[in-house]
Amino acid sequence: MRRRNWTRRQFVRNTAAGVAGASLFGGFATASASGKEDAAKPAVLGGKPVRTKPWPRWPRWYPKTDEPRVLEVLRSGVWSRKSVVEEFERKWAAALGAKRCLATTNGTHALITALRVLDVGPGDEVLTTPYTFIATIDAILLNGAMPVFVDVDPETFQIDPSKIEAKITDRTRAILPVHILGLPADMPKILSIARKHNLKVVEDACQAHLAEIRGKKVGTFGDFGAFSFQNSKNLPIGEGGALVSDDDALMDRAFSFHNFGRPYGTMVGDVSGQYVIVGTKCRTTEYQAAIGLAQLRRLEPETRLRHQNAEYLKSQIQDIPGILPYRLVDGVTLASFHLFPFRIDSKAFGGLSRDQFLKALQAEGVPCSGGYRPLNTMPYLKDAFTSRLFQAFYSKDELDFDAYVERNRCPANDRVCDETVWLPQYVLLGTRQDMDDIARAIRKIREHAEEIAQA
Ligand SMILES: Cc1ncc(COP(=O)(O)O)c(C=O)c1O
């Protein structure tokens, strides 16, 4: 079986539908040799894989308990946004301790809406991290604002707060931290910088459902928090998203924007039937909300299990030479571990490259991928800079792509992108023995690293 490094999207697409390991990662049925010698030999060199049992499936769906509400909605014929969406919004807000929630079509539109409502637009700079999914940056660019990349802390994988202030200019309007991989960014530090410089804060919590710092959920620190309920996410609906905030005026405006600019809440006067702001439509449906309510019931225990298993797995692998484990920022009381990350120091790992490691770990029956590539140097930026919108609002120097790339260098992130290994969240829904299997596979690869590197 041909093995390869999957991009995150390929990885999700290819594993979400079924029992990931068995079909994709191991060729288990053909690993027929037994005996001690084969068990010791790395699977990538023809030995027996450590792991042949399937991993937990994702997404989870329990027809008996999950389907009645969905069927009720389908049979009602009321499919556009109504009471079930409102119920989901109330429950998601309550789960986070937020005053308000607005359900959207997806996390991308939640982010676009947040920046739009805060009037972050052409001529403004938004500070963000290069270690994220493209949607974070698209939301900035689609509003006509300029992303300014702040390097990451390689241990936490998050935006490095100590590097933010150096990037602030008189055009900076907002900070867009991303709780990437479901590990919280350092919100107390980020908020204190934002307050000092009078900046707006939009949290991209699209991967960080229920993660918290000192008991406060991420997504509730800034002016807005944005979530995604896409298929791979810890709260999967297929597609879906949400914005949360405690600010009624902002949320009323967000509601209006997501509903063609129709007046809502405090925006209602004697203007019914009129359109009060420029809007779009990114409303979610009643049946999506019904799926979300089913998923929400199990999110809390699943999140605690992922956190416990992640910390246990980390304890089992952190002393292996060449393994660089994640570090949670101060005060994290719960992380959601949408992905379990660690880095490989190739030199200390017997010269085995990260990509060779990925192939070897996949062969041992452990699903894994290499994660993001640096977003601060890619061609989509050039596309934005050559648009008439950007040319109208930014100087020639600001739109000089090579100079932009130079200004936005993030060497720590480059290293992170080269060294990181991700395990998908669903493996963390397994047992302690499952975590032991992963640790055993990594130790086995370490023991044979030189041999695999030279093969
Ligand atoms: C960090 C991050 N931001 C934004 C998004 C966009 O969410 P969606 O796919 O729901 O539009 C995602 C989802 O993939 C994400 O991982």
PDB file of N, CA and C in Angstrom, residues 314-362:
ATOM      1  N   LYS A 314       1.335  12.356  26.811  1.00  0.00           N
ATOM      2  CA  LYS A 314       2.506  13.239  26.898  1.00  0.00           C
ATOM      3  C   LYS A 314       3.488  12.695  27.958  1.00  0.00           C
ATOM      4  N   SER A 315       2.942  12.279  29.091  1.00  0.00           N
ATOM      5  CA  SER A 315       3.827  11.776  30.162  1.00  0.00           C
ATOM      6  C   SER A 315       4.587  10.525  29.712  1.00  0.00           C
ATOM      7  N   GLN A 316       4.002   9.779  28.801  1.00  0.00           N
ATOM      8  CA  GLN A 316       4.632   8.538  28.334  1.00  0.00           C
ATOM      9  C   GLN A 316       5.672   8.749  27.232  1.00  0.00           C
ATOM     10  N   ILE A 317       5.628   9.908  26.569  1.00  0.00           N
ATOM     11  CA  ILE A 317       6.559  10.095  25.432  1.00  0.00           C
ATOM     12  C   ILE A 317       7.546  11.239  25.638  1.00  0.00           C
ATOM     13  N   GLN A 318       7.319  12.049  26.691  1.00  0.00           N
ATOM     14  CA  GLN A 318       8.113  13.290  26.765  1.00  0.00           C
ATOM     15  C   GLN A 318       9.597  13.043  27.047  1.00  0.00           C
ATOM     16  N   ASP A 319       9.919  11.871  27.598  1.00  0.00           N
ATOM     17  CA  ASP A 319      11.335  11.615  27.894  1.00  0.00           C
ATOM     18  C   ASP A 319      12.051  10.867  26.767  1.00  0.00           C
ATOM     19  N   ILE A 320      11.362  10.555  25.721  1.00  0.00           N
ATOM     20  CA  ILE A 320      12.013   9.880  24.586  1.00  0.00           C
ATOM     21  C   ILE A 320      12.929  10.902  23.899  1.00  0.00           C
ATOM     22  N   PRO A 321      14.218  10.595  23.755  1.00  0.00           N
ATOM     23  CA  PRO A 321      15.116  11.575  23.137  1.00  0.00           C
ATOM     24  C   PRO A 321      14.639  11.959  21.738  1.00  0.00           C
ATOM     25  N   GLY A 322      14.579  13.268  21.484  1.00  0.00           N
ATOM     26  CA  GLY A 322      14.149  13.742  20.170  1.00  0.00           C
ATOM     27  C   GLY A 322      12.679  14.084  20.095  1.00  0.00           C
ATOM     28  N   ILE A 323      11.911  13.726  21.129  1.00  0.00           N
ATOM     29  CA  ILE A 323      10.493  14.125  21.166  1.00  0.00           C
ATOM     30  C   ILE A 323      10.363  15.422  21.955  1.00  0.00           C
ATOM     31  N   LEU A 324       9.761  16.424  21.319  1.00  0.00           N
ATOM     32  CA  LEU A 324       9.561  17.722  21.988  1.00  0.00           C
ATOM     33  C   LEU A 324       8.060  17.875  22.236  1.00  0.00           C
ATOM     34  N   PRO A 325       7.618  17.689  23.486  1.00  0.00           N
ATOM     35  CA  PRO A 325       6.175  17.704  23.751  1.00  0.00           C
ATOM     36  C   PRO A 325       5.596  19.112  23.758  1.00  0.00           C
ATOM     37  N   TYR A 326       4.270  19.224  23.664  1.00  0.00           N
ATOM     38  CA  TYR A 326       3.602  20.530  23.773  1.00  0.00           C
ATOM     39  C   TYR A 326       3.681  21.028  25.205  1.00  0.00           C
ATOM     40  N   ARG A 327       3.504  22.341  25.354  1.00  0.00           N
ATOM     41  CA  ARG A 327       3.340  22.932  26.693  1.00  0.00           C
ATOM     42  C   ARG A 327       2.068  23.772  26.668  1.00  0.00           C
ATOM     43  N   LEU A 328       1.240  23.610  27.708  1.00  0.00           N
ATOM     44  CA  LEU A 328       0.039  24.445  27.810  1.00  0.00           C
ATOM     45  C   LEU A 328       0.422  25.770  28.458  1.00  0.00           C
ATOM     46  N   VAL A 329      -0.181  26.869  28.013  1.00  0.00           N
ATOM     47  CA  VAL A 329       0.147  28.171  28.612  1.00  0.00           C
ATOM     48  C   VAL A 329      -0.335  28.184  30.063  1.00  0.00           C
ATOM     49  N   ASP A 330       0.191  29.124  30.854  1.00  0.00           N
ATOM     50  CA  ASP A 330      -0.155  29.193  32.280  1.00  0.00           C
ATOM     51  C   ASP A 330      -1.664  29.287  32.477  1.00  0.00           C
ATOM     52  N   GLY A 331      -2.144  28.538  33.444  1.00  0.00           N
ATOM     53  CA  GLY A 331      -3.538  28.684  33.859  1.00  0.00           C
ATOM     54  C   GLY A 331      -4.540  27.841  33.095  1.00  0.00           C
ATOM     55  N   VAL A 332      -4.072  27.034  32.137  1.00  0.00           N
ATOM     56  CA  VAL A 332      -5.054  26.224  31.382  1.00  0.00           C
ATOM     57  C   VAL A 332      -5.657  25.165  32.308  1.00  0.00           C
ATOM     58  N   THR A 333      -6.980  25.190  32.425  1.00  0.00           N
ATOM     59  CA  THR A 333      -7.655  24.185  33.243  1.00  0.00           C
ATOM     60  C   THR A 333      -8.299  23.101  32.381  1.00  0.00           C
ATOM     61  N   LEU A 334      -8.465  23.379  31.095  1.00  0.00           N
ATOM     62  CA  LEU A 334      -8.978  22.356  30.176  1.00  0.00           C
ATOM     63  C   LEU A 334      -8.570  22.741  28.753  1.00  0.00           C
ATOM     64  N   ALA A 335      -7.993  21.768  28.038  1.00  0.00           N
ATOM     65  CA  ALA A 335      -7.686  21.993  26.615  1.00  0.00           C
ATOM     66  C   ALA A 335      -8.529  21.015  25.814  1.00  0.00           C
ATOM     67  N   SER A 336      -8.870  21.387  24.577  1.00  0.00           N
ATOM     68  CA  SER A 336      -9.781  20.490  23.849  1.00  0.00           C
ATOM     69  C   SER A 336      -9.058  19.520  22.918  1.00  0.00           C
ATOM     70  N   PHE A 337      -7.769  19.749  22.686  1.00  0.00           N
ATOM     71  CA  PHE A 337      -6.969  18.795  21.902  1.00  0.00           C
ATOM     72  C   PHE A 337      -7.689  18.356  20.633  1.00  0.00           C
ATOM     73  N   HIS A 338      -8.046  19.342  19.815  1.00  0.00           N
ATOM     74  CA  HIS A 338      -8.562  18.978  18.492  1.00  0.00           C
ATOM     75  C   HIS A 338      -7.494  18.169  17.752  1.00  0.00           C
ATOM     76  N   LEU A 339      -6.252  18.475  18.067  1.00  0.00           N
ATOM     77  CA  LEU A 339      -5.132  17.658  17.570  1.00  0.00           C
ATOM     78  C   LEU A 339      -4.137  17.504  18.711  1.00  0.00           C
ATOM     79  N   PHE A 340      -3.487  16.374  18.779  1.00  0.00           N
ATOM     80  CA  PHE A 340      -2.445  16.162  19.788  1.00  0.00           C
ATOM     81  C   PHE A 340      -1.107  16.389  19.082  1.00  0.00           C
ATOM     82  N   PRO A 341      -0.394  17.457  19.489  1.00  0.00           N
ATOM     83  CA  PRO A 341       0.845  17.769  18.777  1.00  0.00           C
ATOM     84  C   PRO A 341       2.100  17.416  19.568  1.00  0.00           C
ATOM     85  N   PHE A 342       3.137  17.064  18.854  1.00  0.00           N
ATOM     86  CA  PHE A 342       4.485  17.066  19.417  1.00  0.00           C
ATOM     87  C   PHE A 342       5.437  17.326  18.266  1.00  0.00           C
ATOM     88  N   ARG A 343       6.680  17.683  18.619  1.00  0.00           N
ATOM     89  CA  ARG A 343       7.651  17.940  17.565  1.00  0.00           C
ATOM     90  C   ARG A 343       8.773  16.911  17.630  1.00  0.00           C
ATOM     91  N   ILE A 344       9.392  16.723  16.470  1.00  0.00           N
ATOM     92  CA  ILE A 344      10.515  15.794  16.375  1.00  0.00           C
ATOM     93  C   ILE A 344      11.781  16.610  16.154  1.00  0.00           C
ATOM     94  N   ASP A 345      12.743  16.423  17.021  1.00  0.00           N
ATOM     95  CA  ASP A 345      14.074  16.992  16.777  1.00  0.00           C
ATOM     96  C   ASP A 345      14.863  15.901  16.062  1.00  0.00           C
ATOM     97  N   SER A 346      14.943  16.046  14.749  1.00  0.00           N
ATOM     98  CA  SER A 346      15.482  14.974  13.912  1.00  0.00           C
ATOM     99  C   SER A 346      16.883  14.531  14.351  1.00  0.00           C
ATOM    100  N   LYS A 347      17.732  15.517  14.695  1.00  0.00           N
ATOM    101  CA  LYS A 347      19.117  15.173  15.077  1.00  0.00           C
ATOM    102  C   LYS A 347      19.130  14.288  16.311  1.00  0.00           C
ATOM    103  N   ALA A 348      18.263  14.642  17.269  1.00  0.00           N
ATOM    104  CA  ALA A 348      18.224  13.862  18.517  1.00  0.00           C
ATOM    105  C   ALA A 348      17.406  12.589  18.345  1.00  0.00           C
ATOM    106  N   PHE A 349      16.797  12.438  17.179  1.00  0.00           N
ATOM    107  CA  PHE A 349      15.949  11.271  16.927  1.00  0.00           C
ATOM    108  C   PHE A 349      16.612  10.351  15.896  1.00  0.00           C
ATOM    109  N   GLY A 350      17.898  10.166  16.078  1.00  0.00           N
ATOM    110  CA  GLY A 350      18.633   9.224  15.230  1.00  0.00           C
ATOM    111  C   GLY A 350      18.704   9.636  13.772  1.00  0.00           C
ATOM    112  N   GLY A 351      18.502  10.950  13.490  1.00  0.00           N
ATOM    113  CA  GLY A 351      18.618  11.429  12.107  1.00  0.00           C
ATOM    114  C   GLY A 351      17.371  11.183  11.281  1.00  0.00           C
ATOM    115  N   LEU A 352      16.335  10.644  11.894  1.00  0.00           N
ATOM    116  CA  LEU A 352      15.093  10.369  11.156  1.00  0.00           C
ATOM    117  C   LEU A 352      14.364  11.694  10.892  1.00  0.00           C
ATOM    118  N   SER A 353      13.979  11.941   9.640  1.00  0.00           N
ATOM    119  CA  SER A 353      13.274  13.203   9.355  1.00  0.00           C
ATOM    120  C   SER A 353      11.841  13.096   9.863  1.00  0.00           C
ATOM    121  N   ARG A 354      11.193  14.264   9.982  1.00  0.00           N
ATOM    122  CA  ARG A 354       9.784  14.257  10.417  1.00  0.00           C
ATOM    123  C   ARG A 354       8.937  13.429   9.464  1.00  0.00           C
ATOM    124  N   ASP A 355       9.180  13.576   8.158  1.00  0.00           N
ATOM    125  CA  ASP A 355       8.339  12.853   7.202  1.00  0.00           C
ATOM    126  C   ASP A 355       8.589  11.345   7.247  1.00  0.00           C
ATOM    127  N   GLN A 356       9.839  10.957   7.477  1.00  0.00           N
ATOM    128  CA  GLN A 356      10.114   9.523   7.662  1.00  0.00           C
ATOM    129  C   GLN A 356       9.429   9.013   8.932  1.00  0.00           C
ATOM    130  N   PHE A 357       9.439   9.858   9.951  1.00  0.00           N
ATOM    131  CA  PHE A 357       8.774   9.479  11.202  1.00  0.00           C
ATOM    132  C   PHE A 357       7.280   9.255  10.963  1.00  0.00           C
ATOM    133  N   LEU A 358       6.658  10.174  10.212  1.00  0.00           N
ATOM    134  CA  LEU A 358       5.215  10.049   9.950  1.00  0.00           C
ATOM    135  C   LEU A 358       4.892   8.725   9.257  1.00  0.00           C
ATOM    136  N   LYS A 359       5.701   8.393   8.252  1.00  0.00           N
ATOM    137  CA  LYS A 359       5.462   7.144   7.523  1.00  0.00           C
ATOM    138  C   LYS A 359       5.617   5.950   8.452  1.00  0.00           C
ATOM    139  N   ALA A 360       6.634   6.028   9.311  1.00  0.00           N
ATOM    140  CA  ALA A 360       6.896   4.905  10.222  1.00  0.00           C
ATOM    141  C   ALA A 360       5.765   4.757  11.239  1.00  0.00           C
ATOM    142  N   LEU A 361       5.259   5.891  11.721  1.00  0.00           N
ATOM    143  CA  LEU A 361       4.191   5.826  12.731  1.00  0.00           C
ATOM    144  C   LEU A 361       2.876   5.361  12.094  1.00  0.00           C
ATOM    145  N   GLN A 362       2.612   5.823  10.889  1.00  0.00           N
ATOM    146  CA  GLN A 362       1.422   5.347  10.173  1.00  0.00           C
ATOM    147  C   GLN A 362       1.505   3.838   9.960  1.00  0.00           C
TER     148      GLN A 362
END
